[in-house]
Structures are given as C-alpha cells and as structure tokens.
CSV table of C-alpha atoms in Angstrom, one decimal:
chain,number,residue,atom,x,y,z
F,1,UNK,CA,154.1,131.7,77.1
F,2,UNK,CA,156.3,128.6,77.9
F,3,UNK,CA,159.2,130.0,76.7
F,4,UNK,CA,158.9,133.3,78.2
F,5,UNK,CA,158.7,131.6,81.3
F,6,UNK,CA,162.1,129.9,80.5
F,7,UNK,CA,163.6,132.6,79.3
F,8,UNK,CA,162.9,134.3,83.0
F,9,UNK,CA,164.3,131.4,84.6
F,10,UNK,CA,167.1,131.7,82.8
F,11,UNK,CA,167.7,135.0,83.1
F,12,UNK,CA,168.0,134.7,86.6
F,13,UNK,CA,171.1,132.7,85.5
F,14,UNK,CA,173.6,133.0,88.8
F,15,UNK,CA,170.9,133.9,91.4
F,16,UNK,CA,168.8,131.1,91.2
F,17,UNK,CA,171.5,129.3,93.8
F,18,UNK,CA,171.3,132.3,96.1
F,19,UNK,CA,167.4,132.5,95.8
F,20,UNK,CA,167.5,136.2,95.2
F,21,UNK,CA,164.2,137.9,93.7
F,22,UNK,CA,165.2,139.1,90.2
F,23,UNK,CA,163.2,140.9,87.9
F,24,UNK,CA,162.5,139.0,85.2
F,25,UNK,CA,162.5,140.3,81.7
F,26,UNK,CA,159.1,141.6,80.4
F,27,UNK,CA,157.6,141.6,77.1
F,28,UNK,CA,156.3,144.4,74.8
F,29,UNK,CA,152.7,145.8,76.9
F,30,UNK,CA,153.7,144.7,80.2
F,31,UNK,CA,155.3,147.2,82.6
F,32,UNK,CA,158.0,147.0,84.6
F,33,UNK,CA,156.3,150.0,87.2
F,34,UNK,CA,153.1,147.7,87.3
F,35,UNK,CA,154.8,144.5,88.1
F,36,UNK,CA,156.3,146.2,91.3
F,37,UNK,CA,153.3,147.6,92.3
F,38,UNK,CA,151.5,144.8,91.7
F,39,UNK,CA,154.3,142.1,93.6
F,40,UNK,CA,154.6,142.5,97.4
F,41,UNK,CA,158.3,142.4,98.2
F,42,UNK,CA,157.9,139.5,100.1
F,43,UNK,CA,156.4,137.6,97.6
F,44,UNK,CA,158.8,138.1,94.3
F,45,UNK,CA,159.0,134.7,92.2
F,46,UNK,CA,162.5,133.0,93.4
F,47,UNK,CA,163.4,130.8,90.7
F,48,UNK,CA,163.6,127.9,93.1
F,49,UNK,CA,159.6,128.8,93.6
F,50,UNK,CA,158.8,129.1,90.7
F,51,UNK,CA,160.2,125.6,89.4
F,52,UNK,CA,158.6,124.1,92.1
F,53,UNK,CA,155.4,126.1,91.5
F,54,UNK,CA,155.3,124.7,87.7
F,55,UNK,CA,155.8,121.0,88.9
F,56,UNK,CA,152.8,121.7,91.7
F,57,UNK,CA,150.7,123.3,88.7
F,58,UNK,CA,151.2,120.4,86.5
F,59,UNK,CA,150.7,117.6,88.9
F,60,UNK,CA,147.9,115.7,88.7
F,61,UNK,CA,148.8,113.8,92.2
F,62,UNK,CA,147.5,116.9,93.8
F,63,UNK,CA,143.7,115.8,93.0
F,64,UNK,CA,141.4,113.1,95.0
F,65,UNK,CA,142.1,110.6,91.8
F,66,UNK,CA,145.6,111.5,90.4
F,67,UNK,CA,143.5,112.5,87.1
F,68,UNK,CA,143.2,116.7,87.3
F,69,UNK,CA,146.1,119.3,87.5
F,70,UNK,CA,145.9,123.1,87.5
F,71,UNK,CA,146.9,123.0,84.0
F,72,UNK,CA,144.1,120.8,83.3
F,73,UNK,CA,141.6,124.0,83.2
F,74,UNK,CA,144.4,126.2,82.6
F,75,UNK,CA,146.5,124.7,79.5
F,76,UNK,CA,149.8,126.8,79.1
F,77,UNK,CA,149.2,125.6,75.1
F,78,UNK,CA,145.5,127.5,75.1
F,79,UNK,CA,147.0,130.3,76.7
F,80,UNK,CA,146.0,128.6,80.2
F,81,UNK,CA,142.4,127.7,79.5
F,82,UNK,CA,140.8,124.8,78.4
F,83,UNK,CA,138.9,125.9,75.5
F,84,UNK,CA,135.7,123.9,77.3
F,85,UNK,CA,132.4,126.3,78.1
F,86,UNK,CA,132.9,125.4,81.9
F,87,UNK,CA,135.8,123.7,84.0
F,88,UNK,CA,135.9,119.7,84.0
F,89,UNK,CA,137.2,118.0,87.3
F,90,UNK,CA,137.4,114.8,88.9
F,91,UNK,CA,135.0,112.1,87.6
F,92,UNK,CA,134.4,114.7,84.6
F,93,UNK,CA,132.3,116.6,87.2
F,94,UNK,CA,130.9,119.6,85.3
F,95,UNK,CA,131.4,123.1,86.9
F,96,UNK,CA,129.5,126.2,86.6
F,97,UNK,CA,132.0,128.8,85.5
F,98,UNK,CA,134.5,129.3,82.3
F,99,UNK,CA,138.0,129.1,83.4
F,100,UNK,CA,140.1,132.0,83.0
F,101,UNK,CA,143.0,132.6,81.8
F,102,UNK,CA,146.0,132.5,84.1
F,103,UNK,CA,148.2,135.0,81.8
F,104,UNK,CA,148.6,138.4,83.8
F,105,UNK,CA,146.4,137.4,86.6
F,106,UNK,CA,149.1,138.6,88.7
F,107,UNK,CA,148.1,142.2,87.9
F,108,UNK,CA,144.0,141.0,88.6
F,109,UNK,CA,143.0,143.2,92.1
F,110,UNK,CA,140.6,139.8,92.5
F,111,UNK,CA,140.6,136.3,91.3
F,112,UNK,CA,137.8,134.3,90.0
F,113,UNK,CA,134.7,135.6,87.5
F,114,UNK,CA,133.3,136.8,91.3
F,115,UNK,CA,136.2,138.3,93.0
F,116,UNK,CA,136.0,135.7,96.1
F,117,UNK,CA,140.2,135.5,96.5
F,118,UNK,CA,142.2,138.5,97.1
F,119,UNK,CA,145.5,137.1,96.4
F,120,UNK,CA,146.9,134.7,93.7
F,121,UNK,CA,147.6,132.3,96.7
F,122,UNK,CA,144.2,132.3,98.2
F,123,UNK,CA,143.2,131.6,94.7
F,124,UNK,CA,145.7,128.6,94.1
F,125,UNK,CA,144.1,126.7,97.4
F,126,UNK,CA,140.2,126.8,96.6
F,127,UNK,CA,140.0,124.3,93.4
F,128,UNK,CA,142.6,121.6,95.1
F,129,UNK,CA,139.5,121.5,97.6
F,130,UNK,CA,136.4,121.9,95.3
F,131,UNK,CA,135.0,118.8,95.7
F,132,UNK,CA,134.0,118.8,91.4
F,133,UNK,CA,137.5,120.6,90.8
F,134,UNK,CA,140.4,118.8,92.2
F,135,UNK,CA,138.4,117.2,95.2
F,136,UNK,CA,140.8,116.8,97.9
F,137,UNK,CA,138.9,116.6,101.3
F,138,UNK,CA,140.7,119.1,103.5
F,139,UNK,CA,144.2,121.2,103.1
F,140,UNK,CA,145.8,118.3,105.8
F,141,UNK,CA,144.9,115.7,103.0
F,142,UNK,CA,146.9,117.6,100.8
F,143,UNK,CA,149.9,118.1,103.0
F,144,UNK,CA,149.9,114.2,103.6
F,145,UNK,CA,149.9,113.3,100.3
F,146,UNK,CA,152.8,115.8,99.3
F,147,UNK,CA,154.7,114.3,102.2
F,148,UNK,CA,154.0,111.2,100.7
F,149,UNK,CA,155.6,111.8,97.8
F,150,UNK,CA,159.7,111.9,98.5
F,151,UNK,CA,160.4,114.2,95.6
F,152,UNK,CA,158.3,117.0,96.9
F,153,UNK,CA,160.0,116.4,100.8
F,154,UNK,CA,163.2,117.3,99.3
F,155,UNK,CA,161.9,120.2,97.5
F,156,UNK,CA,159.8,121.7,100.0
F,157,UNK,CA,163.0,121.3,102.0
F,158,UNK,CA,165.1,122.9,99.6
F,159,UNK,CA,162.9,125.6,98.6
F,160,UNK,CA,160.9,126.5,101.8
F,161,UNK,CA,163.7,124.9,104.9
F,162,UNK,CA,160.9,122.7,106.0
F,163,UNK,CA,158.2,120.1,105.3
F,164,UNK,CA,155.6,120.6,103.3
F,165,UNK,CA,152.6,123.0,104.0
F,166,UNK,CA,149.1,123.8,102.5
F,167,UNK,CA,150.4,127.6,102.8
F,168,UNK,CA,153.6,126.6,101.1
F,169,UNK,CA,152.4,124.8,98.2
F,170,UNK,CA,149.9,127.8,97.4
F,171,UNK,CA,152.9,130.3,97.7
F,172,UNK,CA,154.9,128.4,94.8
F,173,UNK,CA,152.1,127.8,93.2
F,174,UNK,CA,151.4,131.7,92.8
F,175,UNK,CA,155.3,131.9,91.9
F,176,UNK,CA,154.7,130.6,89.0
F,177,UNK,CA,151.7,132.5,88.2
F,178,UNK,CA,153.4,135.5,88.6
F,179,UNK,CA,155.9,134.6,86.2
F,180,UNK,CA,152.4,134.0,83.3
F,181,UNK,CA,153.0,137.6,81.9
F,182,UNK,CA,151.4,138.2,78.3
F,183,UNK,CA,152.3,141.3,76.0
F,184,UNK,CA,154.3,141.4,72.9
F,185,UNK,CA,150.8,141.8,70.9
F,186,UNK,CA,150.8,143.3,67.2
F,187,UNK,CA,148.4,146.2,69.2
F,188,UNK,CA,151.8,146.4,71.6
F,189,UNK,CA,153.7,147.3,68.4
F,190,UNK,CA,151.5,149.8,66.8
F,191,UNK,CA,150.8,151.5,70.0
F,192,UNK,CA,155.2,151.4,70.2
F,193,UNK,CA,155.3,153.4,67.3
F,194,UNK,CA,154.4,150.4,64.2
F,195,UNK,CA,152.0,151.7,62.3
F,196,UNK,CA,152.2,149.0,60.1
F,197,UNK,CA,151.5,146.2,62.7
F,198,UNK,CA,147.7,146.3,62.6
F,199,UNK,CA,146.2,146.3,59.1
F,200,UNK,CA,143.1,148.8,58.1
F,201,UNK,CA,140.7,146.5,59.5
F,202,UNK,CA,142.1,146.2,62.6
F,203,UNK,CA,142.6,149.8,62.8
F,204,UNK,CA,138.9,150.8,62.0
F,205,UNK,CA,138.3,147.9,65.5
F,206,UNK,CA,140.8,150.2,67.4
F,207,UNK,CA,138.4,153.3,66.7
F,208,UNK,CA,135.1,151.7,66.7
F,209,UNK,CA,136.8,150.2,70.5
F,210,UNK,CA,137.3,153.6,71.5
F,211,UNK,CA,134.1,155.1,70.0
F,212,UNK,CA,130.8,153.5,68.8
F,213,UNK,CA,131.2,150.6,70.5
F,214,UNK,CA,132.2,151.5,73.5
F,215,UNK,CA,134.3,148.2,74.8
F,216,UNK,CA,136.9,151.1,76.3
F,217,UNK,CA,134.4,151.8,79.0
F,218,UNK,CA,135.1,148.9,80.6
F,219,UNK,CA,138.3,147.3,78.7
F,220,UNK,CA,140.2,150.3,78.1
F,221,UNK,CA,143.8,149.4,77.1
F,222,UNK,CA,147.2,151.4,78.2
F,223,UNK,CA,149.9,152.0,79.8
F,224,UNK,CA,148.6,151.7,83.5
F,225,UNK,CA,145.7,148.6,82.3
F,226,UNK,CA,147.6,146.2,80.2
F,227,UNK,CA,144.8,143.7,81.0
F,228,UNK,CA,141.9,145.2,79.2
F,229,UNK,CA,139.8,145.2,82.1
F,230,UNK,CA,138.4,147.9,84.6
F,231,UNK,CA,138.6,145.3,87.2
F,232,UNK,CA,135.1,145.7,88.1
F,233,UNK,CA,131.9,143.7,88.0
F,234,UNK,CA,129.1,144.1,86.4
F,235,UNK,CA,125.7,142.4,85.2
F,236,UNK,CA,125.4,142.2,81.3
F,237,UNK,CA,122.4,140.1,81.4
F,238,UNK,CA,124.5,137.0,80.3
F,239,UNK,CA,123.1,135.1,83.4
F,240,UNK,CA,119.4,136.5,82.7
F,241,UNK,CA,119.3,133.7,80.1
F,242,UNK,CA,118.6,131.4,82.9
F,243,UNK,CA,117.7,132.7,85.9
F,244,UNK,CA,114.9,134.5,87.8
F,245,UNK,CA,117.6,136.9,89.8
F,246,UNK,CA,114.9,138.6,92.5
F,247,UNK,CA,114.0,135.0,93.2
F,248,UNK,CA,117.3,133.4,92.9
F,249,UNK,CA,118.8,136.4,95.8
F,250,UNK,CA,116.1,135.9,98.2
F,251,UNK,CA,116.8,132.4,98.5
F,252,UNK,CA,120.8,132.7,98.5
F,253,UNK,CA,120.3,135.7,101.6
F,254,UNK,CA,118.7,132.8,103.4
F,255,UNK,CA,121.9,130.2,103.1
F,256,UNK,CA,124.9,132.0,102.2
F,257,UNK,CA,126.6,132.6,105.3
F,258,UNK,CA,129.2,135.5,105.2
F,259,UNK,CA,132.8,134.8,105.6
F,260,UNK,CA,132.7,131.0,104.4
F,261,UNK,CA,134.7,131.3,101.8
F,262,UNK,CA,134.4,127.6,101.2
F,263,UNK,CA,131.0,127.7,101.4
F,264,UNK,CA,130.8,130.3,98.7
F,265,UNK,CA,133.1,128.3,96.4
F,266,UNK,CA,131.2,126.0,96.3
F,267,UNK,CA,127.9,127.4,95.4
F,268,UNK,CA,129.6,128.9,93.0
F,269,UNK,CA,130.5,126.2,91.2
F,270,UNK,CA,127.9,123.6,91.8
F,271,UNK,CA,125.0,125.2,92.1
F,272,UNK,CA,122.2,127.5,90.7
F,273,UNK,CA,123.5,130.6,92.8
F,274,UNK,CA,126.3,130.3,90.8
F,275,UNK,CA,125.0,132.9,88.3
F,276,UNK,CA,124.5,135.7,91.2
F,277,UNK,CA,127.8,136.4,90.5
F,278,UNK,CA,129.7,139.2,92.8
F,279,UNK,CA,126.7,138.8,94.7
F,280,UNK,CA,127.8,135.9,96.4
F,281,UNK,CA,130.7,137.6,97.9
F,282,UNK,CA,129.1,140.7,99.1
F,283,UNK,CA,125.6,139.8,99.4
F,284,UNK,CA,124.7,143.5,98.2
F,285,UNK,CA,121.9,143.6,95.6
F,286,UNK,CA,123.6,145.6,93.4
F,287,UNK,CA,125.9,143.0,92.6
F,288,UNK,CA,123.1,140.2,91.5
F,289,UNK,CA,124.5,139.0,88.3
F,290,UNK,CA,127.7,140.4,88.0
F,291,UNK,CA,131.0,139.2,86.8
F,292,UNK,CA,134.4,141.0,86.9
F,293,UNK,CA,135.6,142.3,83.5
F,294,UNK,CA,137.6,139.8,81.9
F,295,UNK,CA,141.1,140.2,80.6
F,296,UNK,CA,141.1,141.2,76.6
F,297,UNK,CA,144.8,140.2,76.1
F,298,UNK,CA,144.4,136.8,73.9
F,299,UNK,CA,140.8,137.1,73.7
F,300,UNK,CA,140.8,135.8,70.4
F,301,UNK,CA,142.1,132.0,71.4
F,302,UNK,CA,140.2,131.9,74.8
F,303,UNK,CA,137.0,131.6,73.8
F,304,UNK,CA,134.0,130.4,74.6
F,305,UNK,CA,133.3,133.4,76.2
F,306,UNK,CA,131.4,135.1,79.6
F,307,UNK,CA,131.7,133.6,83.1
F,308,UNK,CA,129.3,130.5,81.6
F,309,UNK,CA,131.2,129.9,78.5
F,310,UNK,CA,127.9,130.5,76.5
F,311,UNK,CA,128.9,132.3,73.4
F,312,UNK,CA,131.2,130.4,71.4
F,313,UNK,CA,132.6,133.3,69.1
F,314,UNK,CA,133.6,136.7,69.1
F,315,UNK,CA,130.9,138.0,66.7
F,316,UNK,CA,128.4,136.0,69.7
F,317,UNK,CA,130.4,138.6,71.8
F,318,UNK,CA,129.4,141.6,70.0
F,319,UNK,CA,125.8,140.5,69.1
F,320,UNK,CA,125.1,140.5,72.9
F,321,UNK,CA,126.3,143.8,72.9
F,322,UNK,CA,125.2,145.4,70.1
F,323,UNK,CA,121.3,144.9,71.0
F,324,UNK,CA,122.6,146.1,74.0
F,325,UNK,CA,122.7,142.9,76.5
F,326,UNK,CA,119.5,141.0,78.0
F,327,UNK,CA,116.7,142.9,79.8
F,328,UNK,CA,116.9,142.1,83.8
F,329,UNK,CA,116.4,144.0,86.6
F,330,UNK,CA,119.7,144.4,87.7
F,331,UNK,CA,121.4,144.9,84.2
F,332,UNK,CA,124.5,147.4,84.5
F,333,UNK,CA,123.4,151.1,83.5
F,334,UNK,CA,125.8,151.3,81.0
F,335,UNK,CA,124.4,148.8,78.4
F,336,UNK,CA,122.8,150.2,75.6
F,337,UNK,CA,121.9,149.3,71.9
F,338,UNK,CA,125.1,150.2,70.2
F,339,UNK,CA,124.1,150.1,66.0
F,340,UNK,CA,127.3,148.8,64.7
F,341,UNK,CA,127.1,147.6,60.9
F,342,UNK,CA,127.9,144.0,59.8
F,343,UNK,CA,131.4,145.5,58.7
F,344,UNK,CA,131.6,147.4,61.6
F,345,UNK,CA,131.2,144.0,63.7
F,346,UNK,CA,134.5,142.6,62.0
F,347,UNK,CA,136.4,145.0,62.3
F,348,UNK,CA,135.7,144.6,65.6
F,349,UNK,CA,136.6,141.3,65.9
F,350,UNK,CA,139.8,141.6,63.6
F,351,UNK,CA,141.1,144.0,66.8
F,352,UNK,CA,140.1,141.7,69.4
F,353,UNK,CA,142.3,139.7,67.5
F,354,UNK,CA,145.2,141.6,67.2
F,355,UNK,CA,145.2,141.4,70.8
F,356,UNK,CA,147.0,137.9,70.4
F,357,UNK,CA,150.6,137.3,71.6
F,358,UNK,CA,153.0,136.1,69.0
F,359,UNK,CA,153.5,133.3,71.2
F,360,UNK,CA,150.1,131.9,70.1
F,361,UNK,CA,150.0,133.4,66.4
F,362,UNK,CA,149.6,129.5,65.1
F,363,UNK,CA,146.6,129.1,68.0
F,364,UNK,CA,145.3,132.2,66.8
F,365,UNK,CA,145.0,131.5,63.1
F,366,UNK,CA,143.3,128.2,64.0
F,367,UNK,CA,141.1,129.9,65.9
F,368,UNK,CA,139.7,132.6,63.5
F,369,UNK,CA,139.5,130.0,60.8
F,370,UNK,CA,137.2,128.6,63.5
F,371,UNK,CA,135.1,130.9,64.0
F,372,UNK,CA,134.6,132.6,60.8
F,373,UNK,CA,133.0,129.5,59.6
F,374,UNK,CA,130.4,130.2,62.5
F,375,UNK,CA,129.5,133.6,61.5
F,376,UNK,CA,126.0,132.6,59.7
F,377,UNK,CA,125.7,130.4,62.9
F,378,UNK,CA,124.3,134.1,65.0
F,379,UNK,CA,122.3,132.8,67.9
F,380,UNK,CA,122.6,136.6,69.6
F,381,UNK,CA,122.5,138.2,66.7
F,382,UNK,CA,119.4,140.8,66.9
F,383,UNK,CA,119.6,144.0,64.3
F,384,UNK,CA,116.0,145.1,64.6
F,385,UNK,CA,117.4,145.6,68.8
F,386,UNK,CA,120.9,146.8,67.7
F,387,UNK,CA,119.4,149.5,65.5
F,388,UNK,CA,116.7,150.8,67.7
F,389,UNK,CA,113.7,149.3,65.8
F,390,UNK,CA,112.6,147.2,69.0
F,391,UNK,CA,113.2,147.1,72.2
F,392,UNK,CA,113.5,150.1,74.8
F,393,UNK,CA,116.8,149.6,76.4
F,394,UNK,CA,118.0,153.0,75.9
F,395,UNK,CA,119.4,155.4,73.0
F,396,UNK,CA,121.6,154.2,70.3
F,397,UNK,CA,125.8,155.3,70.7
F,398,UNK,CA,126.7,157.6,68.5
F,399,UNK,CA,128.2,157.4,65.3
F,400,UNK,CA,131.9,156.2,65.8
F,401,UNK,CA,134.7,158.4,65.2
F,402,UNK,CA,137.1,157.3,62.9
F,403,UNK,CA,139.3,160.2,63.3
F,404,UNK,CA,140.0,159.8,67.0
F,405,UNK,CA,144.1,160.0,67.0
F,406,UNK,CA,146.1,156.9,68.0
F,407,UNK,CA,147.1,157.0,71.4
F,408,UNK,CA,150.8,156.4,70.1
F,409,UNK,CA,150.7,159.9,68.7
F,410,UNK,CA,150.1,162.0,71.4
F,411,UNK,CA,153.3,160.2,73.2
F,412,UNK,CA,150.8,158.6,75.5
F,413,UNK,CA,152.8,155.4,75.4
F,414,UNK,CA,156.7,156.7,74.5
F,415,UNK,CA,157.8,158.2,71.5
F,416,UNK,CA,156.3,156.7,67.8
F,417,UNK,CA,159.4,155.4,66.2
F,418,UNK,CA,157.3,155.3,62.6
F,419,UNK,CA,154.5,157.6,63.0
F,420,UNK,CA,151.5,156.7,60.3
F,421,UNK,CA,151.0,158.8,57.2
C-alpha cells in the first residue's frame, strides 16, 4: 500500500508546487465515481497534505511519552493493523477494541467498530487524546508540542499559511488516509473478466458467499460497495461471551451522557461498556451489542478478528457463524444456523482470501500458513448447532447454489475480457 501511495504522490508530479487536488490513480476494485462521492471538494488530499499527513501518522512525538504513533495500531506493513487482539498505547495500556484497518476507510460512512466519528478527521483527533491510546491531555497540549518542534512550524506554515492547529493536524492527517485505497485483489480480476484468477476452491467460496452462507447479506461485494461491508451495525453475539447486556445497558443509561464524545471514547475503550457497542452512541436498545460491519478487503492478513480481537482465524470466523452466533437477547434477526460442510468452510476461507491485495501477497501466504496449522485448534467450532441437531436459533439456510452466475457475466461490473468455460 506504500507504494501506491507513492505512486499517487508522484503522479501528481507538477501540481504538488501549486497544491492543486489531483485525482490520484486507483487500483483495480476502487472507483473513481465513489472516490468523488465519497471526498468533499474541499477536502481532496493536496500532496503537500498528504506528506505532511504521513509524517504526523508516523510520529511518535505526538503521544504523552514519544513511544505510540498512528501507525503503531495501524502498520502500513499489516495492511494498517497491528495484528494484536486489541490496541496497545502508552505504558502498554491495553484497550478494549481491535484496530481496524485504515485501507479504504475513506469510503467508511462512520469510523470506529461503534460509529462515534463522522468524518476521517474527527476520527484522527480522539486516540491522540485517549488517555491508554496516545495520552495527550488536551488538543492545546498537542498544538504546543507541535509548535515545539521547528520542523513542523515550517510545515504547518507551508502547508496550511499558519501555525499549527489541533484542526490542522487532523485535516492532514485524514489526507493521507484518504490516499490508503485497497483494490487490485485476484477477486478484482475475476470479477474484470479473469476467470482464471480465483482457482476452484475459491470459486465454490464466491457461491457459497452469495448463497448458503449468507456473508452477502451484510458484506456484499461490487461495484457501488468495494469495502465488503453494509455499513451497518449489528449484534452477532460476539460480546455475549462476556457480558450480561440488560444489566450492562441499565447501568451505562445512568452515566453516559449524550453528546460527550470524549466521554464515550473513553468508555469505549477502557471500560466494560465497551462491548455495548453502537449503543454507546445512540443509547437506543436496539443497538446493545452491536458493531459496524467490518471491511472484507484483506481480511485474510488482518486478523484476529471482531471488534475484541477474539477469534484468531478465519475458520473461528465461520464457526461463529455457522452455529449461527451466541444466544443473547439482543442478537441481530438475521443469524441463523447456516450447515456448511467442513469443505464447504474452506472454501470459504480460500475466498476470504482471495480478497488480498497483491501488495500483501507475501503477508498473505504467511498468514494462511498461520492459520491452517490452527484448524484442529476450533474453539467455536459447534456442528451438532450448525446442523440443527441442538439449539433453537432458527432454520438452517438452504442448500447453496453452486450455479448462481458470476456477477462478471451478466456485465454487472464491465465487459468479461475472458469469459469462463
């Protein structure tokens, strides 16, 4: 992702003086029509921004101790996470939630695992003042310090026409996000017309996505969602493993005060509540427990997975979903026991794993070497539930139907170059 991010900068080439707003060049899966829908004029990357954005995202000074960066939850070499279950700040203070990726977040409606920042700017201030994140005690701490550094008073001044500012800083920051575009998958080629770029395996996980198992209810893939993700929230049961939710609400109505977005950060991270999820945010019941759909694209190297980082593998994944999530009161209606076969389940997997940008192919490889040797390790893994044969969490899917067409053929996503015999 590194170099695509280069290769942006420099294909900007003769505005970058002139601070003009380019577009920058996108790779296979990632539309052109979304990024402008998704990029307020007014806030297109400049490549000035966006240089300063990456030496703000990688700079440790901005923490209470000089020891955490952005880039320390979000590594650009894990495909911006930190392979860790949950976040690790200052002091190797221990948060709550998995940190995730920062690859096409600038097409997320919401940031976070609960939706609590609108923008990617409002997003880039909140962990600078966690106080187990970054740890800085107010946003005028942060402006001092950056004014203490001469580097960044020249910059700011270049970039911006004046000193530094908490507003500022947030802005490039979230230049350079928006520059953290992820396509150019073997999926993005076989949708493009390659029928050759996903293997049979991977092919029988592309039906069983779009059938039996149901993942395209809430992760369908195309044209208009290149992230995977519905973009909404909803309650699994991952956080049931812990938690007594009617309990845990009634005591959060009593101290969550609405509007304190700082408040609500931090209860987020640090605390119990943090497993109420969206409920934090909107203090509506019907939001107990639940996460926002997370992004598919590189799913298979930035794992450990759910909002918790408590399943390590993407057969974990699939077990919880198979035996059709964990019983709670507030579980989303649309979790069911799903009956997928052992073979079923890796085919499965081999598809989430084609979902893997070439820029991480070595990443990738490590990473199902890694957790293949974990599939007799099953903690979620519950057949009798899967298959019906316990349990009363609703009727099994239906059989899956290998036959449904690829979406390439029917032109859905321009014309197949090589169409399949």
């Amino acid at each position: 992702m590194k170099a695509l991010t280069c290769m942006a900068v420099l294909a900007w080439g003769g505005t970058a003086l002139a601070g003009e707003a380019s577009p920058p060049k996108f790779p296979i899966g990632v539309s052109a029509a979304l990024y402008d829908i998704s990029v307020p004029p007014d806030r297109r990357p400049t490549p000035e921004r966006v240089a300063l954005g990456e030496k703000l995202f990688n700079d440790k000074r901005l923490s209470a101790d000089d020891s955490v960066s952005c880039a320390t939850c979000h590594d650009p070499k894990r495909a911006f996470t930190d392979g860790k279950a949950t976040s690790v700040g200052i002091k190797n203070q221990v948060g709550q939630r998995n940190s995730p990726t920062v690859l096409n977040a600038l097409f997320a409606a919401t940031q976070f695992w609960d939706g609590r920042a609108g923008t990617l700017e409002e997003q880039a201030m909140l962990p600078i003042l966690n106080p187990i994140e970054m740890g800085m005690p107010s946003p005028e701490a942060v402006v001092a310090k950056v004014k203490g550094i001469p580097e960044y008073r020249t910059e700011f001044q270049k970039v911006f026409g004046r000193e530094p500012n908490y507003d500022d800083l947030a802005s490039a920051i979230a230049a350079f996000e928006r520059m953290q575009f992820s396509g150019n998958a073997r999926f993005d080629r076989f949708l493009a017309g390659d029928a050759k770029a996903l293997n049979a395996s991977e092919k029988r996980g592309w039906a069983l996505f779009n059938g039996k198992a149901r993942c395209n209810t809430c992760h369908a893939g195309n044209a208009v969602s290149p992230l995977f993700s519905d973009q909404k929230f909803h309650n699994i049961g991952i956080a049931a493993h812990k938690q007594d939710f009617p309990k845990l609400a009634a005591e959060a109505l009593k101290i969550v005060r609405t509007g304190d977005e700082k408040q609500i950060d931090e209860l987020a991270l640090e605390t119990k509540f943090s497993e109420l999820g969206r409920f934090l945010v909107t203090k509506n019941e019907n939001d107990i427990g639940g996460f926002k759909t997370p992004t598919l694209r590189n799913v298979g190297v930035t794992g450990p997975y759910m909002h918790d980082g408590s399943l390590t593998t993407l057969w974990d994944v699939v077990d919880h979903y198979n035996k059709g999530g964990i019983a709670n009161p507030f579980l989303d209606g649309g979790m069911q026991r799903l009956g997928l076969t052992e073979p079923e389940i890796d085919d499965l997997v081999a598809f989430m794993f084609a979902l893997t940008a070439d820029d991480f192919s070595q990443l990738e490889k490590q990473e199902l070497a890694r957790q293949r040797a974990r599939k007799n390790i099953r903690p979620e893994r519950d057949t009798a539930a899967a298959l019906g044969k316990k349990g009363n969490l609703g009727d099994l899917a239906p059989n899956p139907n290998l036959d449904i067409k690829n979406p390439a053929e029917l032109g859905l996503y321009g014309p197949v170059r090589s169409p399949e015999k």
